[in-house]
Amino acid sequence: MTKAQYMDLQQIKQKLQAMRHELLEIESSASEAEKPVILDQQSVGRLSRMDAMQGQQMAQANKRRRELMLKAIAAAEHRIASGTFGECLDCEEKIAEKRLAFDPTTLYCLECMTEREQKRDA
């Protein structure tokens, strides 16, 4: 990959760092919502407990998504360091610059991603 073919890797690195920073800030502020729900019927009604449990489950699902995104960011940084950033994992062709600018963690070119989604949905 040459600089003429792709955006500046420094910009990509900065975007990845900003994404990580944002996820970690969300993580630190979201920890309260993940705490166990108190099941004391005297202090909280049944519907309120159900709402609290649903909120807790949503917070835990969001945490799992943040953890996956942090892993994707680390993998993108590894691909930059190894010189394989911007190559599709399936066909090894170059991923479109606009696609990488939108999501620098993307692993596949548009064609391969479309094929994967069609196979998954079949």
PDB file of C-alpha atoms in Angstrom:
ATOM      1  CA  MET A   1       0.000   0.000   0.000  1.00  0.00           C
ATOM      2  CA  THR A   2       1.381   3.370  -0.957  1.00  0.00           C
ATOM      3  CA  LYS A   3       0.433   6.734   0.433  1.00  0.00           C
ATOM      4  CA  ALA A   4      -0.814   7.755  -3.003  1.00  0.00           C
ATOM      5  CA  GLN A   5      -3.330   4.897  -2.926  1.00  0.00           C
ATOM      6  CA  TYR A   6      -4.638   5.354   0.588  1.00  0.00           C
ATOM      7  CA  MET A   7      -5.231   8.139   3.027  1.00  0.00           C
ATOM      8  CA  ASP A   8      -2.487   8.991   5.429  1.00  0.00           C
ATOM      9  CA  LEU A   9      -2.017   6.150   7.914  1.00  0.00           C
ATOM     10  CA  GLN A  10      -1.364   8.763  10.587  1.00  0.00           C
ATOM     11  CA  GLN A  11      -4.958   9.976  10.136  1.00  0.00           C
ATOM     12  CA  ILE A  12      -6.198   6.403  10.429  1.00  0.00           C
ATOM     13  CA  LYS A  13      -4.176   5.867  13.601  1.00  0.00           C
ATOM     14  CA  GLN A  14      -5.594   9.081  15.076  1.00  0.00           C
ATOM     15  CA  LYS A  15      -9.134   8.017  14.211  1.00  0.00           C
ATOM     16  CA  LEU A  16      -8.574   4.610  15.813  1.00  0.00           C
ATOM     17  CA  GLN A  17      -7.169   6.266  18.950  1.00  0.00           C
ATOM     18  CA  ALA A  18     -10.171   8.615  19.089  1.00  0.00           C
ATOM     19  CA  MET A  19     -12.540   5.667  18.720  1.00  0.00           C
ATOM     20  CA  ARG A  20     -10.753   3.822  21.550  1.00  0.00           C
ATOM     21  CA  HIS A  21     -10.799   6.905  23.781  1.00  0.00           C
ATOM     22  CA  GLU A  22     -14.537   7.403  23.207  1.00  0.00           C
ATOM     23  CA  LEU A  23     -15.306   3.745  23.960  1.00  0.00           C
ATOM     24  CA  LEU A  24     -13.252   3.814  27.155  1.00  0.00           C
ATOM     25  CA  GLU A  25     -15.002   6.995  28.314  1.00  0.00           C
ATOM     26  CA  ILE A  26     -18.396   5.410  27.686  1.00  0.00           C
ATOM     27  CA  GLU A  27     -17.204   2.312  29.552  1.00  0.00           C
ATOM     28  CA  SER A  28     -16.227   4.289  32.625  1.00  0.00           C
ATOM     29  CA  SER A  29     -19.544   6.152  32.746  1.00  0.00           C
ATOM     30  CA  ALA A  30     -21.672   3.062  32.057  1.00  0.00           C
ATOM     31  CA  SER A  31     -20.441   0.897  34.918  1.00  0.00           C
ATOM     32  CA  GLU A  32     -23.294   1.996  37.212  1.00  0.00           C
ATOM     33  CA  ALA A  33     -25.952   0.557  34.867  1.00  0.00           C
ATOM     34  CA  GLU A  34     -24.282  -2.868  34.901  1.00  0.00           C
ATOM     35  CA  LYS A  35     -24.522  -3.355  38.641  1.00  0.00           C
ATOM     36  CA  PRO A  36     -26.787  -6.157  39.941  1.00  0.00           C
ATOM     37  CA  VAL A  37     -30.449  -5.315  40.376  1.00  0.00           C
ATOM     38  CA  ILE A  38     -31.731  -5.372  43.953  1.00  0.00           C
ATOM     39  CA  LEU A  39     -34.687  -7.745  44.204  1.00  0.00           C
ATOM     40  CA  ASP A  40     -36.167  -6.357  47.421  1.00  0.00           C
ATOM     41  CA  GLN A  41     -39.933  -6.162  46.813  1.00  0.00           C
ATOM     42  CA  GLN A  42     -40.387  -3.779  49.721  1.00  0.00           C
ATOM     43  CA  SER A  43     -38.262  -1.022  48.174  1.00  0.00           C
ATOM     44  CA  VAL A  44     -38.968  -1.552  44.459  1.00  0.00           C
ATOM     45  CA  GLY A  45     -42.124  -2.672  42.699  1.00  0.00           C
ATOM     46  CA  ARG A  46     -42.226  -5.618  40.328  1.00  0.00           C
ATOM     47  CA  LEU A  47     -42.428  -3.523  37.143  1.00  0.00           C
ATOM     48  CA  SER A  48     -39.640  -1.242  38.323  1.00  0.00           C
ATOM     49  CA  ARG A  49     -37.458  -4.297  38.982  1.00  0.00           C
ATOM     50  CA  MET A  50     -38.250  -5.657  35.518  1.00  0.00           C
ATOM     51  CA  ASP A  51     -37.317  -2.291  33.984  1.00  0.00           C
ATOM     52  CA  ALA A  52     -34.108  -2.240  35.999  1.00  0.00           C
ATOM     53  CA  MET A  53     -33.240  -5.803  34.927  1.00  0.00           C
ATOM     54  CA  GLN A  54     -33.926  -4.970  31.286  1.00  0.00           C
ATOM     55  CA  GLY A  55     -31.737  -1.874  31.599  1.00  0.00           C
ATOM     56  CA  GLN A  56     -28.992  -3.972  33.142  1.00  0.00           C
ATOM     57  CA  GLN A  57     -29.176  -6.513  30.298  1.00  0.00           C
ATOM     58  CA  MET A  58     -28.992  -3.731  27.716  1.00  0.00           C
ATOM     59  CA  ALA A  59     -25.993  -2.225  29.513  1.00  0.00           C
ATOM     60  CA  GLN A  60     -24.241  -5.615  29.513  1.00  0.00           C
ATOM     61  CA  ALA A  61     -24.953  -6.089  25.784  1.00  0.00           C
ATOM     62  CA  ASN A  62     -23.548  -2.627  25.098  1.00  0.00           C
ATOM     63  CA  LYS A  63     -20.455  -3.518  27.113  1.00  0.00           C
ATOM     64  CA  ARG A  64     -19.922  -6.646  25.007  1.00  0.00           C
ATOM     65  CA  ARG A  65     -20.247  -4.556  21.823  1.00  0.00           C
ATOM     66  CA  ARG A  66     -17.705  -2.044  23.172  1.00  0.00           C
ATOM     67  CA  GLU A  67     -15.292  -4.874  24.009  1.00  0.00           C
ATOM     68  CA  LEU A  68     -15.630  -6.290  20.473  1.00  0.00           C
ATOM     69  CA  MET A  69     -15.035  -2.843  18.999  1.00  0.00           C
ATOM     70  CA  LEU A  70     -11.917  -2.372  21.147  1.00  0.00           C
ATOM     71  CA  LYS A  71     -10.599  -5.703  19.818  1.00  0.00           C
ATOM     72  CA  ALA A  72     -11.362  -4.600  16.247  1.00  0.00           C
ATOM     73  CA  ILE A  73      -9.454  -1.357  16.851  1.00  0.00           C
ATOM     74  CA  ALA A  74      -6.447  -3.278  18.207  1.00  0.00           C
ATOM     75  CA  ALA A  75      -6.573  -5.601  15.184  1.00  0.00           C
ATOM     76  CA  ALA A  76      -6.647  -2.622  12.789  1.00  0.00           C
ATOM     77  CA  GLU A  77      -3.625  -1.129  14.564  1.00  0.00           C
ATOM     78  CA  HIS A  78      -1.854  -4.479  14.232  1.00  0.00           C
ATOM     79  CA  ARG A  79      -2.629  -4.559  10.490  1.00  0.00           C
ATOM     80  CA  ILE A  80      -1.184  -1.051  10.159  1.00  0.00           C
ATOM     81  CA  ALA A  81       1.983  -2.130  11.958  1.00  0.00           C
ATOM     82  CA  SER A  82       2.321  -5.281   9.856  1.00  0.00           C
ATOM     83  CA  GLY A  83       1.685  -3.473   6.569  1.00  0.00           C
ATOM     84  CA  THR A  84      -1.520  -5.338   5.710  1.00  0.00           C
ATOM     85  CA  PHE A  85      -3.953  -2.557   6.557  1.00  0.00           C
ATOM     86  CA  GLY A  86      -6.465  -1.967   3.783  1.00  0.00           C
ATOM     87  CA  GLU A  87      -6.271  -5.489   2.344  1.00  0.00           C
ATOM     88  CA  CYS A  88      -9.411  -7.627   2.265  1.00  0.00           C
ATOM     89  CA  LEU A  89      -9.008 -10.737   4.417  1.00  0.00           C
ATOM     90  CA  ASP A  90     -10.808 -12.890   1.836  1.00  0.00           C
ATOM     91  CA  CYS A  91      -9.552 -11.813  -1.593  1.00  0.00           C
ATOM     92  CA  GLU A  92      -6.520  -9.743  -0.478  1.00  0.00           C
ATOM     93  CA  GLU A  93      -7.561  -6.924  -2.825  1.00  0.00           C
ATOM     94  CA  LYS A  94      -7.458  -3.343  -1.625  1.00  0.00           C
ATOM     95  CA  ILE A  95     -10.441  -2.083   0.356  1.00  0.00           C
ATOM     96  CA  ALA A  96     -11.898   1.177  -0.956  1.00  0.00           C
ATOM     97  CA  GLU A  97     -10.464   4.258   0.738  1.00  0.00           C
ATOM     98  CA  LYS A  98     -13.950   5.653   1.457  1.00  0.00           C
ATOM     99  CA  ARG A  99     -14.880   2.398   3.189  1.00  0.00           C
ATOM    100  CA  LEU A 100     -11.764   2.573   5.368  1.00  0.00           C
ATOM    101  CA  ALA A 101     -12.325   6.273   6.086  1.00  0.00           C
ATOM    102  CA  PHE A 102     -15.825   5.470   7.312  1.00  0.00           C
ATOM    103  CA  ASP A 103     -14.741   2.443   9.352  1.00  0.00           C
ATOM    104  CA  PRO A 104     -10.996   1.805   9.675  1.00  0.00           C
ATOM    105  CA  THR A 105     -11.720  -1.507  11.422  1.00  0.00           C
ATOM    106  CA  THR A 106     -13.354  -3.012   8.334  1.00  0.00           C
ATOM    107  CA  LEU A 107     -11.884  -6.349   7.277  1.00  0.00           C
ATOM    108  CA  TYR A 108     -13.428  -6.979   3.861  1.00  0.00           C
ATOM    109  CA  CYS A 109     -13.919  -5.230   0.558  1.00  0.00           C
ATOM    110  CA  LEU A 110     -17.495  -4.484  -0.444  1.00  0.00           C
ATOM    111  CA  GLU A 111     -17.761  -7.478  -2.771  1.00  0.00           C
ATOM    112  CA  CYS A 112     -16.533  -9.999  -0.195  1.00  0.00           C
ATOM    113  CA  MET A 113     -18.685  -8.460   2.532  1.00  0.00           C
ATOM    114  CA  THR A 114     -21.746  -8.687   0.289  1.00  0.00           C
ATOM    115  CA  GLU A 115     -20.965 -12.355  -0.444  1.00  0.00           C
ATOM    116  CA  ARG A 116     -20.575 -13.084   3.278  1.00  0.00           C
ATOM    117  CA  GLU A 117     -23.890 -11.412   4.093  1.00  0.00           C
ATOM    118  CA  GLN A 118     -25.682 -13.318   1.323  1.00  0.00           C
ATOM    119  CA  LYS A 119     -24.291 -16.631   2.580  1.00  0.00           C
ATOM    120  CA  ARG A 120     -25.265 -15.743   6.148  1.00  0.00           C
ATOM    121  CA  ASP A 121     -28.799 -14.779   5.151  1.00  0.00           C
ATOM    122  CA  ALA A 122     -29.338 -17.858   2.948  1.00  0.00           C
TER     123      ALA A 122
END
